[in-house]
PDB file of C-alpha atoms in Angstrom:
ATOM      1  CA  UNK Z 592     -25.672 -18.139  20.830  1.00 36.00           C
ATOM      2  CA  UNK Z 593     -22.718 -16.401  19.572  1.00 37.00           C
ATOM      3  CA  UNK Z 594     -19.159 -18.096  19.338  1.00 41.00           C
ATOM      4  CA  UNK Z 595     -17.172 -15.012  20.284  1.00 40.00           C
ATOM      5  CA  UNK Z 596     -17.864 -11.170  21.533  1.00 41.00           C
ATOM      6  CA  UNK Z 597     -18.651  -8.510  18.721  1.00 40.00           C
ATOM      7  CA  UNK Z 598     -15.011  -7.094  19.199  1.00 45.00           C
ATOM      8  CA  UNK Z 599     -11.600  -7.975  20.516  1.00 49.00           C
ATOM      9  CA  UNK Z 600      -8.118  -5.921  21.081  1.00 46.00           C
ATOM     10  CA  UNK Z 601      -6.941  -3.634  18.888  1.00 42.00           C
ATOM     11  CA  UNK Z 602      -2.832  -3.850  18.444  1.00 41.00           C
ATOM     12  CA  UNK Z 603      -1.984  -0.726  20.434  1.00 39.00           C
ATOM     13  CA  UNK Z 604      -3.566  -3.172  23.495  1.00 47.00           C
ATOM     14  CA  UNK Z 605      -1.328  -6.060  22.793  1.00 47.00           C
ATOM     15  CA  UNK Z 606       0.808  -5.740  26.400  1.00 48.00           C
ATOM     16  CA  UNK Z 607       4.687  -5.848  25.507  1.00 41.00           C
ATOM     17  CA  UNK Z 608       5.681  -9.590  25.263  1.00 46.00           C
ATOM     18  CA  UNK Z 609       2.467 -10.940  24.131  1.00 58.00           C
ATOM     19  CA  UNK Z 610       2.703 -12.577  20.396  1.00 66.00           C
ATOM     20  CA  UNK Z 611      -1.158 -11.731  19.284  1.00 70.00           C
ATOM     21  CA  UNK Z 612      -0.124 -13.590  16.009  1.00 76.00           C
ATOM     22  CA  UNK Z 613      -0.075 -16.730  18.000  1.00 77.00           C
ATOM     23  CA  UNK Z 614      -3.605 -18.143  19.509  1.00 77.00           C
ATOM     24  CA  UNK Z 615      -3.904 -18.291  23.709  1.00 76.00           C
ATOM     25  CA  UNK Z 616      -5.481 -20.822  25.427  1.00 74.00           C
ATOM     26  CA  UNK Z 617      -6.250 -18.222  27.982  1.00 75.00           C
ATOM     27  CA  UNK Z 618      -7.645 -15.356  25.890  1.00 80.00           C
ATOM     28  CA  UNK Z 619      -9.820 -18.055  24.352  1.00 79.00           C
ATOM     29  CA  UNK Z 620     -11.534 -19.427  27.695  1.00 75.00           C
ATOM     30  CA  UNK Z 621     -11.970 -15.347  28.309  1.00 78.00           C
ATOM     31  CA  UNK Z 622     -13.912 -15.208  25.091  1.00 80.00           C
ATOM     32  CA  UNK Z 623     -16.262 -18.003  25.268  1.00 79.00           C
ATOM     33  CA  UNK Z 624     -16.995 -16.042  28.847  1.00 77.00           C
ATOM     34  CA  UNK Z 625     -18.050 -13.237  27.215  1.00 74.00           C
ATOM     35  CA  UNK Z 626     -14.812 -11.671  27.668  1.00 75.00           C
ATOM     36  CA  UNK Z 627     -12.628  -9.377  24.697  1.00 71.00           C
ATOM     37  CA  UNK Z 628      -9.338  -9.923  25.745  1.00 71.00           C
ATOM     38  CA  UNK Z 629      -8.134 -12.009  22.321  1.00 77.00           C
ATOM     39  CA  UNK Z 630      -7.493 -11.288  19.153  1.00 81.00           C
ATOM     40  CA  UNK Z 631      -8.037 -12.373  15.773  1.00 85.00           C
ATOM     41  CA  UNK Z 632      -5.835 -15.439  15.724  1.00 86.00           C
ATOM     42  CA  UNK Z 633      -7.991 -16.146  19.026  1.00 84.00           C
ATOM     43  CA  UNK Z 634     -11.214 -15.765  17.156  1.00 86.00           C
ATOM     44  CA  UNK Z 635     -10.526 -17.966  14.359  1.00 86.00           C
ATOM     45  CA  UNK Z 636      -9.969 -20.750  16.804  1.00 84.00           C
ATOM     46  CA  UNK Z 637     -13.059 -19.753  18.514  1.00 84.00           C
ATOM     47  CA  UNK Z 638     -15.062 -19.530  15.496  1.00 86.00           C
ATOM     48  CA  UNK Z 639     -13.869 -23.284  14.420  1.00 83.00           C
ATOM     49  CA  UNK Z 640     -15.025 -24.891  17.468  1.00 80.00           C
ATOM     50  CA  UNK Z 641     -17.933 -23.031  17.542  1.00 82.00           C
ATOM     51  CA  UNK Z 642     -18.584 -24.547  13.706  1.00 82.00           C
ATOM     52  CA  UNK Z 643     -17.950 -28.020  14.914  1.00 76.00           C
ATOM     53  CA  UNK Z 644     -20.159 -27.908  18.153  1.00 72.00           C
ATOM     54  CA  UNK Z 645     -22.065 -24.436  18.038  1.00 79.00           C
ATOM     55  CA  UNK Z 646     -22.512 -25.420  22.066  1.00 74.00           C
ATOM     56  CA  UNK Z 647     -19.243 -25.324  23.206  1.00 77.00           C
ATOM     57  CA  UNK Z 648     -18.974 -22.327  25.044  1.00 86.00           C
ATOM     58  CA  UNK Z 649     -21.336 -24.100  28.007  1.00 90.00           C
ATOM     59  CA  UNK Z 650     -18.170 -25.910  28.483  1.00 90.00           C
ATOM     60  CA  UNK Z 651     -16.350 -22.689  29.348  1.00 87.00           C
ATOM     61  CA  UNK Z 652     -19.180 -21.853  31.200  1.00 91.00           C
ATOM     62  CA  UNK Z 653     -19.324 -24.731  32.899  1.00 94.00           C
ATOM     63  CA  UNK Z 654     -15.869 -24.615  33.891  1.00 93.00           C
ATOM     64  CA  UNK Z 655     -16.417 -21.468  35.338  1.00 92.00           C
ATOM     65  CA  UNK Z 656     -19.157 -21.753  37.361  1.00 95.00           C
ATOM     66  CA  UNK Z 657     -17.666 -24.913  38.767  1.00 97.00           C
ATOM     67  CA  UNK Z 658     -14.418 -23.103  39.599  1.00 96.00           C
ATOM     68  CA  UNK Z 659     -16.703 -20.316  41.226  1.00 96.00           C
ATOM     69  CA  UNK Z 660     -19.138 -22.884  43.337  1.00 97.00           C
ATOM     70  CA  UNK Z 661     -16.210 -24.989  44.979  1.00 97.00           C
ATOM     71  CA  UNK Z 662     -14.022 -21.795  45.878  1.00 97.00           C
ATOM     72  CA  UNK Z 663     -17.247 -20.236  47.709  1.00 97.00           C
ATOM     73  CA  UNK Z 664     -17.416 -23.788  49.788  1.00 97.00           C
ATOM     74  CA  UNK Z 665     -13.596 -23.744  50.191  1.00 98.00           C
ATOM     75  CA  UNK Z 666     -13.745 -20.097  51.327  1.00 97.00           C
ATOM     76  CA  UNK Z 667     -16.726 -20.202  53.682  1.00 96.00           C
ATOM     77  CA  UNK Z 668     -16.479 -24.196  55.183  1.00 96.00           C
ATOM     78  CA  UNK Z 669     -13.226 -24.827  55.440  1.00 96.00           C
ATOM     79  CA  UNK Z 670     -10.629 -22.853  57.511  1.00 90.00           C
ATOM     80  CA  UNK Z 671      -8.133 -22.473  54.385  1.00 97.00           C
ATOM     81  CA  UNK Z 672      -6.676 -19.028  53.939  1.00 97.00           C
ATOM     82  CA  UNK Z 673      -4.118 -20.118  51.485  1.00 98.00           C
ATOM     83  CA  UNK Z 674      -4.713 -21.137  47.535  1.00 98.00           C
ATOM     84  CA  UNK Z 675      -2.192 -21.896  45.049  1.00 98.00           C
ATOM     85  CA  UNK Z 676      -4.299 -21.643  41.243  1.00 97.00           C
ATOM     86  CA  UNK Z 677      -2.456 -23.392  38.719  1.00 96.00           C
ATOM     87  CA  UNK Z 678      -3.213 -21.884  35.180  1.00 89.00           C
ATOM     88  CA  UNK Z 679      -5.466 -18.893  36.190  1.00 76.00           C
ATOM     89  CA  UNK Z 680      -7.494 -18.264  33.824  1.00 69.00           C
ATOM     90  CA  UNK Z 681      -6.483 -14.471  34.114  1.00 70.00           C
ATOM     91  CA  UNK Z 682      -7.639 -12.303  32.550  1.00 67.00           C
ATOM     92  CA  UNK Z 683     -11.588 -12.926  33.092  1.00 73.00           C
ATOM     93  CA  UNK Z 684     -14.317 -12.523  35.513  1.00 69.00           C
ATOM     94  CA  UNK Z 685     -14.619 -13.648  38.926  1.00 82.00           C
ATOM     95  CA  UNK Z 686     -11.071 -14.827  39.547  1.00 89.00           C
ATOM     96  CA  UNK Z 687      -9.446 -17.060  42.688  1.00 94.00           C
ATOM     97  CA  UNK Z 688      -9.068 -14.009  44.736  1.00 93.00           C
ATOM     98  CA  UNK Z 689     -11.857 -12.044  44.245  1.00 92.00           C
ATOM     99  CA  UNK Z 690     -13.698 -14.831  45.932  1.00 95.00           C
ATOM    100  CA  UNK Z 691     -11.826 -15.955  48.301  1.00 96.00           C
ATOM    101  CA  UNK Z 692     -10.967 -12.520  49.680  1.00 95.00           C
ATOM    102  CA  UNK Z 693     -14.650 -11.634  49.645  1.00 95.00           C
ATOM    103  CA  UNK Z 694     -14.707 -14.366  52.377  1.00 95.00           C
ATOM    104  CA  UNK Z 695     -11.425 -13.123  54.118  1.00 96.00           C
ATOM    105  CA  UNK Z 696      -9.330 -10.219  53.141  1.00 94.00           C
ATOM    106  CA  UNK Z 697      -6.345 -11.681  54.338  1.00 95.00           C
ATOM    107  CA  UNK Z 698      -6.721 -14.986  52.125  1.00 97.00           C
ATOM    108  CA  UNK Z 699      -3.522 -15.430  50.225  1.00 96.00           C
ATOM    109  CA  UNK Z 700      -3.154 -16.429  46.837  1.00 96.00           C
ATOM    110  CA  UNK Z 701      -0.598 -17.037  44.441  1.00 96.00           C
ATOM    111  CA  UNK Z 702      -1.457 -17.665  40.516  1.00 95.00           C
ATOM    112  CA  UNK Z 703       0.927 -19.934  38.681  1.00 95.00           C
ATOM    113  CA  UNK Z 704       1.037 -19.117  34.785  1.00 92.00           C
ATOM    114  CA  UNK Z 705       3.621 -18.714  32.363  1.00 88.00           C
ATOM    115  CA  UNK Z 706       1.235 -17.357  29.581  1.00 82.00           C
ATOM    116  CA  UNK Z 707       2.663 -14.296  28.640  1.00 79.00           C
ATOM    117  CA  UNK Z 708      -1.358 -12.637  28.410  1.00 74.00           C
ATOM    118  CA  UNK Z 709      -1.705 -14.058  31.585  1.00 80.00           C
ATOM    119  CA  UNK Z 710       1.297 -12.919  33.424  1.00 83.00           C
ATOM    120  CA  UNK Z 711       1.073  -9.125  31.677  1.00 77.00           C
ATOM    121  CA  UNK Z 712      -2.658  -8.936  31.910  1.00 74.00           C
ATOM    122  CA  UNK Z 713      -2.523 -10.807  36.106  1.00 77.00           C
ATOM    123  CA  UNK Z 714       0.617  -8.720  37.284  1.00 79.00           C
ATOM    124  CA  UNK Z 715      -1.606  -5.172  36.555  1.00 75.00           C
ATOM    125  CA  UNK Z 716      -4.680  -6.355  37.894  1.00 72.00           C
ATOM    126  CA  UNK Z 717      -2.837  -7.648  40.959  1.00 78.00           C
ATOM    127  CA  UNK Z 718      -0.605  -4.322  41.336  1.00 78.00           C
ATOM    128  CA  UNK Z 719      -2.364  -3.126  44.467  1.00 79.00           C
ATOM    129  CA  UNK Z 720      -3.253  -6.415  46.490  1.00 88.00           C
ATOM    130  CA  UNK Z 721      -0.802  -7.234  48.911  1.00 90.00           C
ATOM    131  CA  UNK Z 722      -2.581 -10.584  49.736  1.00 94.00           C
ATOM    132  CA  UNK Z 723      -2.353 -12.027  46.109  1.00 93.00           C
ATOM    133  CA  UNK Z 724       0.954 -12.375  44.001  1.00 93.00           C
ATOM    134  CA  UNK Z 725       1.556 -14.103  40.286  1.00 93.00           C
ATOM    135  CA  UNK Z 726       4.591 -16.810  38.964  1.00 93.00           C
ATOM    136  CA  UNK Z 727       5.699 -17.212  35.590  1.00 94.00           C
ATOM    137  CA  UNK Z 728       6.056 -21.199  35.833  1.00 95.00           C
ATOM    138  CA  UNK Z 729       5.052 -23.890  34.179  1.00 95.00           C
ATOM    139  CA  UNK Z 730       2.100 -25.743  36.013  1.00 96.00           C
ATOM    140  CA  UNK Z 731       3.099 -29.204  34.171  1.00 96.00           C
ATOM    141  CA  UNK Z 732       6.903 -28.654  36.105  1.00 96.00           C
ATOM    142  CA  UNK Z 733       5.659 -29.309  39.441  1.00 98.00           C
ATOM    143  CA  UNK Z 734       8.639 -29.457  40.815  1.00 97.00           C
ATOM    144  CA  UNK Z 735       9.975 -26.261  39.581  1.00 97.00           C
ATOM    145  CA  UNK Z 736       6.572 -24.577  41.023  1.00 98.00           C
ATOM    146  CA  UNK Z 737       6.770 -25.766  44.497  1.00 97.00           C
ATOM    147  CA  UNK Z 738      10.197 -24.471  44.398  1.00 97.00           C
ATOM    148  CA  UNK Z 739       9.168 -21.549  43.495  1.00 97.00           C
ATOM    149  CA  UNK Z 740      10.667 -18.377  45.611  1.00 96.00           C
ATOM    150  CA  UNK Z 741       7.283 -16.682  45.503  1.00 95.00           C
ATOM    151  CA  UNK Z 742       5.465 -19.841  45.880  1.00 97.00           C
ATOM    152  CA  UNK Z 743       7.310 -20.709  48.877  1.00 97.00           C
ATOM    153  CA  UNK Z 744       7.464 -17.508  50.435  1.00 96.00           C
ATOM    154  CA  UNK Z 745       3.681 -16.712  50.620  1.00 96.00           C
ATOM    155  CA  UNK Z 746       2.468 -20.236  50.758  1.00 98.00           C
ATOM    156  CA  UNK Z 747       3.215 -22.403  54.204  1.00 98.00           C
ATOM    157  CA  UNK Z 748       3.134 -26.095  52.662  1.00 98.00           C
ATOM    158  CA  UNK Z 749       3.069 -27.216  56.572  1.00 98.00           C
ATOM    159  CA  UNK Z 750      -0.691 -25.734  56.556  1.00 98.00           C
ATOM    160  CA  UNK Z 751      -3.602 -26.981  54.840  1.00 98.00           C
ATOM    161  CA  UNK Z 752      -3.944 -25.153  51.249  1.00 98.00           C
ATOM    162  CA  UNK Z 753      -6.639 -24.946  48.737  1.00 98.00           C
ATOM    163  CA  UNK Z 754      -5.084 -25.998  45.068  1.00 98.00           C
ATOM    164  CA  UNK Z 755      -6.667 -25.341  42.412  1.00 98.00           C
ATOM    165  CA  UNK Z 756      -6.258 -27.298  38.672  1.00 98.00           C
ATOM    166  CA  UNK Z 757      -9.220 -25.999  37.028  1.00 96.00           C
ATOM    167  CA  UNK Z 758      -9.770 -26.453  33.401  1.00 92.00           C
ATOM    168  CA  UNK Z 759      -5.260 -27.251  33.339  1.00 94.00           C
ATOM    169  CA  UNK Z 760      -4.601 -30.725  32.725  1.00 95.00           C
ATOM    170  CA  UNK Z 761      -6.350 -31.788  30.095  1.00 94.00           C
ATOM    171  CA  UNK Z 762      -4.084 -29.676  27.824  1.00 90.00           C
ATOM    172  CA  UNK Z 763      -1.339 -32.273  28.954  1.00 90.00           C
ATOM    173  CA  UNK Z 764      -0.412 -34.418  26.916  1.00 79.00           C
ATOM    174  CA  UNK Z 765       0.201 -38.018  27.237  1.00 75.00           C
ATOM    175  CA  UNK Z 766      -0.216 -40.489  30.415  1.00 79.00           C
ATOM    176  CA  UNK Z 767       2.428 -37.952  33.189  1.00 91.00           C
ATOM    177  CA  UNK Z 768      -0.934 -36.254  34.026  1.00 94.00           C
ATOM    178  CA  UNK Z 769      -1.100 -38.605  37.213  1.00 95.00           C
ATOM    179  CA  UNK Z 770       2.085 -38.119  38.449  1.00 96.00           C
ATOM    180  CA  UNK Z 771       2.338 -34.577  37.540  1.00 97.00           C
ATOM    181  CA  UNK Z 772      -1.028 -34.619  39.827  1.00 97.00           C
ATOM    182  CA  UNK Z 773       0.447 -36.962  42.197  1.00 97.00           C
ATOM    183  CA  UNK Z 774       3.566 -34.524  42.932  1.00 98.00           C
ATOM    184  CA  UNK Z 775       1.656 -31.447  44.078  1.00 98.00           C
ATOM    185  CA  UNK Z 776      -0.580 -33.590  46.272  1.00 98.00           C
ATOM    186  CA  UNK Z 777       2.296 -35.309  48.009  1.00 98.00           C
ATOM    187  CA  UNK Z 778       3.258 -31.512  48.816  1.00 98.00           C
ATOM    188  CA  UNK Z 779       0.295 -30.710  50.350  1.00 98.00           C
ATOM    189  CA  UNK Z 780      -0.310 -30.810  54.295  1.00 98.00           C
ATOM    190  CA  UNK Z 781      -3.182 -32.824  55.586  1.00 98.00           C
ATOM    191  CA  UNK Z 782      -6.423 -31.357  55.395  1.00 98.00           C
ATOM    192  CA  UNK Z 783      -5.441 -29.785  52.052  1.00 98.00           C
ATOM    193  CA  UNK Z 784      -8.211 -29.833  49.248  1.00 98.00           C
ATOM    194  CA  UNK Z 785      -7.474 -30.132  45.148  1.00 98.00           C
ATOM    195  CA  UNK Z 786     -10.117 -28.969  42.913  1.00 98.00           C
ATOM    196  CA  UNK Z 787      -9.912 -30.264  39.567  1.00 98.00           C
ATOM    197  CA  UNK Z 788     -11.720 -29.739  36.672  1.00 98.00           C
ATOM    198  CA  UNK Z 789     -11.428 -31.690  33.032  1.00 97.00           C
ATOM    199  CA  UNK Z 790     -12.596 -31.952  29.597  1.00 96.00           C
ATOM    200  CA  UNK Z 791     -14.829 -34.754  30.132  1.00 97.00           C
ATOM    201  CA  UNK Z 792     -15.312 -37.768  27.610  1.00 97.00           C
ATOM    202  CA  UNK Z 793     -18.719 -39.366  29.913  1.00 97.00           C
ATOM    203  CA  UNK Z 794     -18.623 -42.846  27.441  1.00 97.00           C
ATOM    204  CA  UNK Z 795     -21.713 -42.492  26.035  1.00 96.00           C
ATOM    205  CA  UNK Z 796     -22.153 -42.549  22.903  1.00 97.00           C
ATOM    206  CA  UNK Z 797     -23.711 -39.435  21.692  1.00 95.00           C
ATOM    207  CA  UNK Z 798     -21.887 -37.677  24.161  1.00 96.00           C
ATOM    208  CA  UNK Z 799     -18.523 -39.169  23.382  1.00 96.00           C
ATOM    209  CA  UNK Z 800     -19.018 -37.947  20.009  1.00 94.00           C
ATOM    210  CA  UNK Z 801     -19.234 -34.315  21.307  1.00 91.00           C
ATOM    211  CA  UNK Z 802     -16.073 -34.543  23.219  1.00 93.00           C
ATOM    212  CA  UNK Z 803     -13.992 -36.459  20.287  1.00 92.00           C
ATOM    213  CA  UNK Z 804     -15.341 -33.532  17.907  1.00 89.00           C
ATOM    214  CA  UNK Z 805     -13.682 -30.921  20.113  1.00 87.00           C
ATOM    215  CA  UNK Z 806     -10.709 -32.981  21.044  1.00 91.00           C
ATOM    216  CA  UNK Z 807      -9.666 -33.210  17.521  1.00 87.00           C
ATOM    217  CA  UNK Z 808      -9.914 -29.690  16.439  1.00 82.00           C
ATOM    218  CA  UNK Z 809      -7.921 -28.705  19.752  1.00 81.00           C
ATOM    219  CA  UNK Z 810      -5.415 -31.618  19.511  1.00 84.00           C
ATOM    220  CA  UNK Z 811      -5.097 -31.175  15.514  1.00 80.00           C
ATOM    221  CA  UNK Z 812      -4.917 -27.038  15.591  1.00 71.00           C
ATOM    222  CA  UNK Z 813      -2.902 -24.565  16.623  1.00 63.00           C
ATOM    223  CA  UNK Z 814      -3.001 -25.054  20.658  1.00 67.00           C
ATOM    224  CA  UNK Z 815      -2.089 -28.624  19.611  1.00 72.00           C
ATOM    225  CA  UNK Z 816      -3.839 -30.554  23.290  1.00 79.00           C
ATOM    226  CA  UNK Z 817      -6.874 -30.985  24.678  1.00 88.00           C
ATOM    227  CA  UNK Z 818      -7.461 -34.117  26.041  1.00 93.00           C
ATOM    228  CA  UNK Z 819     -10.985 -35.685  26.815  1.00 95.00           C
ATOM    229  CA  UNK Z 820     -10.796 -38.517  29.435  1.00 96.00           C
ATOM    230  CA  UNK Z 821     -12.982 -40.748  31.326  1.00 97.00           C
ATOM    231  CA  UNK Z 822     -14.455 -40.523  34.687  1.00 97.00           C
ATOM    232  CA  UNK Z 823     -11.731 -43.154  35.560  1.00 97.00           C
ATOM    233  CA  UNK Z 824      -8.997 -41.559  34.123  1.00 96.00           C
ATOM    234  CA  UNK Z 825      -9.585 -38.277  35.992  1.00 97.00           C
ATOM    235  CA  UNK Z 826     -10.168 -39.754  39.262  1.00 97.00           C
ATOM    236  CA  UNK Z 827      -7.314 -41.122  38.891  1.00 96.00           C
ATOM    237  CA  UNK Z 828      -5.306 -37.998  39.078  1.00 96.00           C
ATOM    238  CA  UNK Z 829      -6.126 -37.318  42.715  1.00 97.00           C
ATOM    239  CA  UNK Z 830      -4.352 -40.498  44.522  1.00 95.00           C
ATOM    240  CA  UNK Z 831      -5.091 -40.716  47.981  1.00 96.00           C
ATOM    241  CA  UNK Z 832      -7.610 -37.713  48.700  1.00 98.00           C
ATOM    242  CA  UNK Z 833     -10.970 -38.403  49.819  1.00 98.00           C
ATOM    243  CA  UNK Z 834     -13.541 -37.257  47.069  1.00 98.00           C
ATOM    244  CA  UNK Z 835     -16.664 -35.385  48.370  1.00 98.00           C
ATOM    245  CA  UNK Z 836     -19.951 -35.771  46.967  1.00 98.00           C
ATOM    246  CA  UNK Z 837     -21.122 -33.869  44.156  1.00 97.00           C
ATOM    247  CA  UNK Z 838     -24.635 -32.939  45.578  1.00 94.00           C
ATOM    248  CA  UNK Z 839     -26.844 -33.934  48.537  1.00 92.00           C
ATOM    249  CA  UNK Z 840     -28.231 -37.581  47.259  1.00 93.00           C
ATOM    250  CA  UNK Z 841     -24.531 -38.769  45.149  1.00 93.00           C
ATOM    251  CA  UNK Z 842     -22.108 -40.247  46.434  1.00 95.00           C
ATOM    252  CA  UNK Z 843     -18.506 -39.370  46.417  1.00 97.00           C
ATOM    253  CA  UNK Z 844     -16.690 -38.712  42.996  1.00 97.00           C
ATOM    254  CA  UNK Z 845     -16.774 -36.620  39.605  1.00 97.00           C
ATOM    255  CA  UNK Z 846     -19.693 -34.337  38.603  1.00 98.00           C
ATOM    256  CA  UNK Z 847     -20.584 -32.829  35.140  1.00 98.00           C
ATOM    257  CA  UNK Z 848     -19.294 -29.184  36.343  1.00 98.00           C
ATOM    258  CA  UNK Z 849     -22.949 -27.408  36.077  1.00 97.00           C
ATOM    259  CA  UNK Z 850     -24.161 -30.383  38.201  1.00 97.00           C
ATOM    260  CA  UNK Z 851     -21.945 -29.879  41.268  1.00 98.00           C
ATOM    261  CA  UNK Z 852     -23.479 -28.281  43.961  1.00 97.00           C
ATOM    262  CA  UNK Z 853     -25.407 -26.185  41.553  1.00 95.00           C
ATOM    263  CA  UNK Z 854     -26.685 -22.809  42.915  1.00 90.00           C
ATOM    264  CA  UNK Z 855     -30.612 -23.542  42.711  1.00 90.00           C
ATOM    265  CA  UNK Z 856     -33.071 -25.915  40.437  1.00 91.00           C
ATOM    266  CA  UNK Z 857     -32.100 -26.386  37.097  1.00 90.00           C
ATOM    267  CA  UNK Z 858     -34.731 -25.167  35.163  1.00 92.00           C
ATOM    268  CA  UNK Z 859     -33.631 -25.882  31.349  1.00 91.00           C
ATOM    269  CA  UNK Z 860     -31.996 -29.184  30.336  1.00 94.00           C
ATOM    270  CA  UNK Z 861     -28.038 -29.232  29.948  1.00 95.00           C
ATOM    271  CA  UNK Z 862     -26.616 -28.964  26.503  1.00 93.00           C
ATOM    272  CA  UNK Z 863     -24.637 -31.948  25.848  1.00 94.00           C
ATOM    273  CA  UNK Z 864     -21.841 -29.863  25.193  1.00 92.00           C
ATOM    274  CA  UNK Z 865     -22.567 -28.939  29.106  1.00 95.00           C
ATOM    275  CA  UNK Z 866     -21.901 -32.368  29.964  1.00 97.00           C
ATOM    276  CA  UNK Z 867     -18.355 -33.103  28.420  1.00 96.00           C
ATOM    277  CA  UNK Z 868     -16.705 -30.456  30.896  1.00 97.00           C
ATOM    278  CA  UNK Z 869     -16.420 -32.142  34.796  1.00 98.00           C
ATOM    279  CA  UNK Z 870     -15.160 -31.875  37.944  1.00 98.00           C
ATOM    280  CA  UNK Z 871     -13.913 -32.910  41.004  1.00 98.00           C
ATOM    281  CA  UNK Z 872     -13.003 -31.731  45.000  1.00 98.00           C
ATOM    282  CA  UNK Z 873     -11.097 -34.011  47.262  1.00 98.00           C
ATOM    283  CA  UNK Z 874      -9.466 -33.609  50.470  1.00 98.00           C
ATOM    284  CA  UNK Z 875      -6.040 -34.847  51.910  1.00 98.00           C
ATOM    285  CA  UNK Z 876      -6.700 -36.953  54.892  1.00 98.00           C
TER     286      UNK Z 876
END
């Protein structure tokens, strides 16, 4: 499998603002997608995880189709019409509001980034949707998001809200993840669901192995974070919600991503790349 796209953007794409000298977490998730909105700098990063575990992308993927999975199930069983998505993932494929809009066309969402590829790349896509608007904030400053003028004007925190921390915190550093976790869901109304998803370190030991591999060239390079953390650990970041179950015959609590409510029978074993990427719905009693 290929670690990157044949081709990326050439510098008369670079949107005004955007440093393409300096690697993006975002463009980087966009190219393990199968995406080509990186560059170089964005490659080489690619291309060294890649070298390390030539698997990883399934993580991406992973991600992905998790994100994907839980929004269809958010947007079709529960009676949510509101979603706040902390750290996009803009610009790829299949994005919050593209899904949740297919549902219902009046679904609002607001995107919380402060990526500058994000924000220039999200604002132009968005342009023309009156349901869906984007924030420059940071997503680790809770308090400054749900502050937010655009955040509070289009979400109503009385009502029950989808948020979304997909593939986010684990570039966190440090042991605030649970409270910066901790401060959006004490914001949320009742009824309320968090989707989470998280670089995943399972504790076995081939496995763990994978993950530490990763870890280190994320944590040691250029993005400098990307933490891998136990099934413990993550639950953990979701105080007081009630988990749901992960598929028909589990019971409540964290998945390997491609495992959750997967769309039919898994015909070819998971890469165990696959299974250092996880995640996790719960809902606000």
């Amino acid at each position: 499998m290929p670690s990157a796209p044949p081709s990326t953007l050439s510098p008369s794409q670079v949107p005004v603002g955007v440093d393409p000298n300096r690697p993006s977490i975002a463009r980087i998730y966009d190219g393990f997608l199968g995406g080509n909105h990186y560059y170089e700098v964005d490659r080489a990063v690619m291309e060294k995880i890649s070298a390390a575990v030539p698997e990883a992308v399934h993580i991406a993927r992973g991600n992905r189709g998790f994100h994907n999975r839980a929004l269809r199930m958010l947007a079709n069983q529960t009676g949510i019409r509101q979603f706040l998505d902390c750290g996009s993932g803009l610009p790829t494929a299949e994005n919050t509001h593209q899904i949740v809009q297919r549902a219902h066309r009046d679904a609002h969402v607001v995107y919380v980034d402060n990526d500058p590829v994000v924000l220039a790349h999200g604002r132009a896509l968005l342009a023309e949707n009156d349901y869906t608007h984007m924030v420059d904030a940071d997503i680790f400053r809770p308090e400054l998001v749900l502050e937010n003028e655009t955040v509070r004007e289009y979400i109503d925190f009385s009502q029950p809200l989808g948020l979304l921390h997909i593939g986010t915190i684990h570039h966190f550093e440090g042991d605030g993840a649970v409270d910066v976790m901790r401060q959006y869901i004490d914001a949320l109304a009742p009824g309320s669901f968090v989707a989470l998803a998280h670089f995943y370190d399972p504790e076995v030991p081939e496995l763990t192995a994978v993950a530490k591999r990763i870890e280190e060239i994320l944590v040691s390079g250029p993005l400098g974070a990307g933490r891998f953390r136990t099934r413990t650990e993550i639950e953990g970041m979701l105080p007081g919600l009630e988990l749901l179950p992960p598929n028909a015959t589990s019971g409540p609590g964290l998945s390997v991503c491609d495992e959750w409510w997967p769309d039919g029978p898994r015909l070819t074993p998971l890469s165990d790349s696959a299974k250092c990427v996880a995640g996790v719905v719960g809902r606000k009693p």
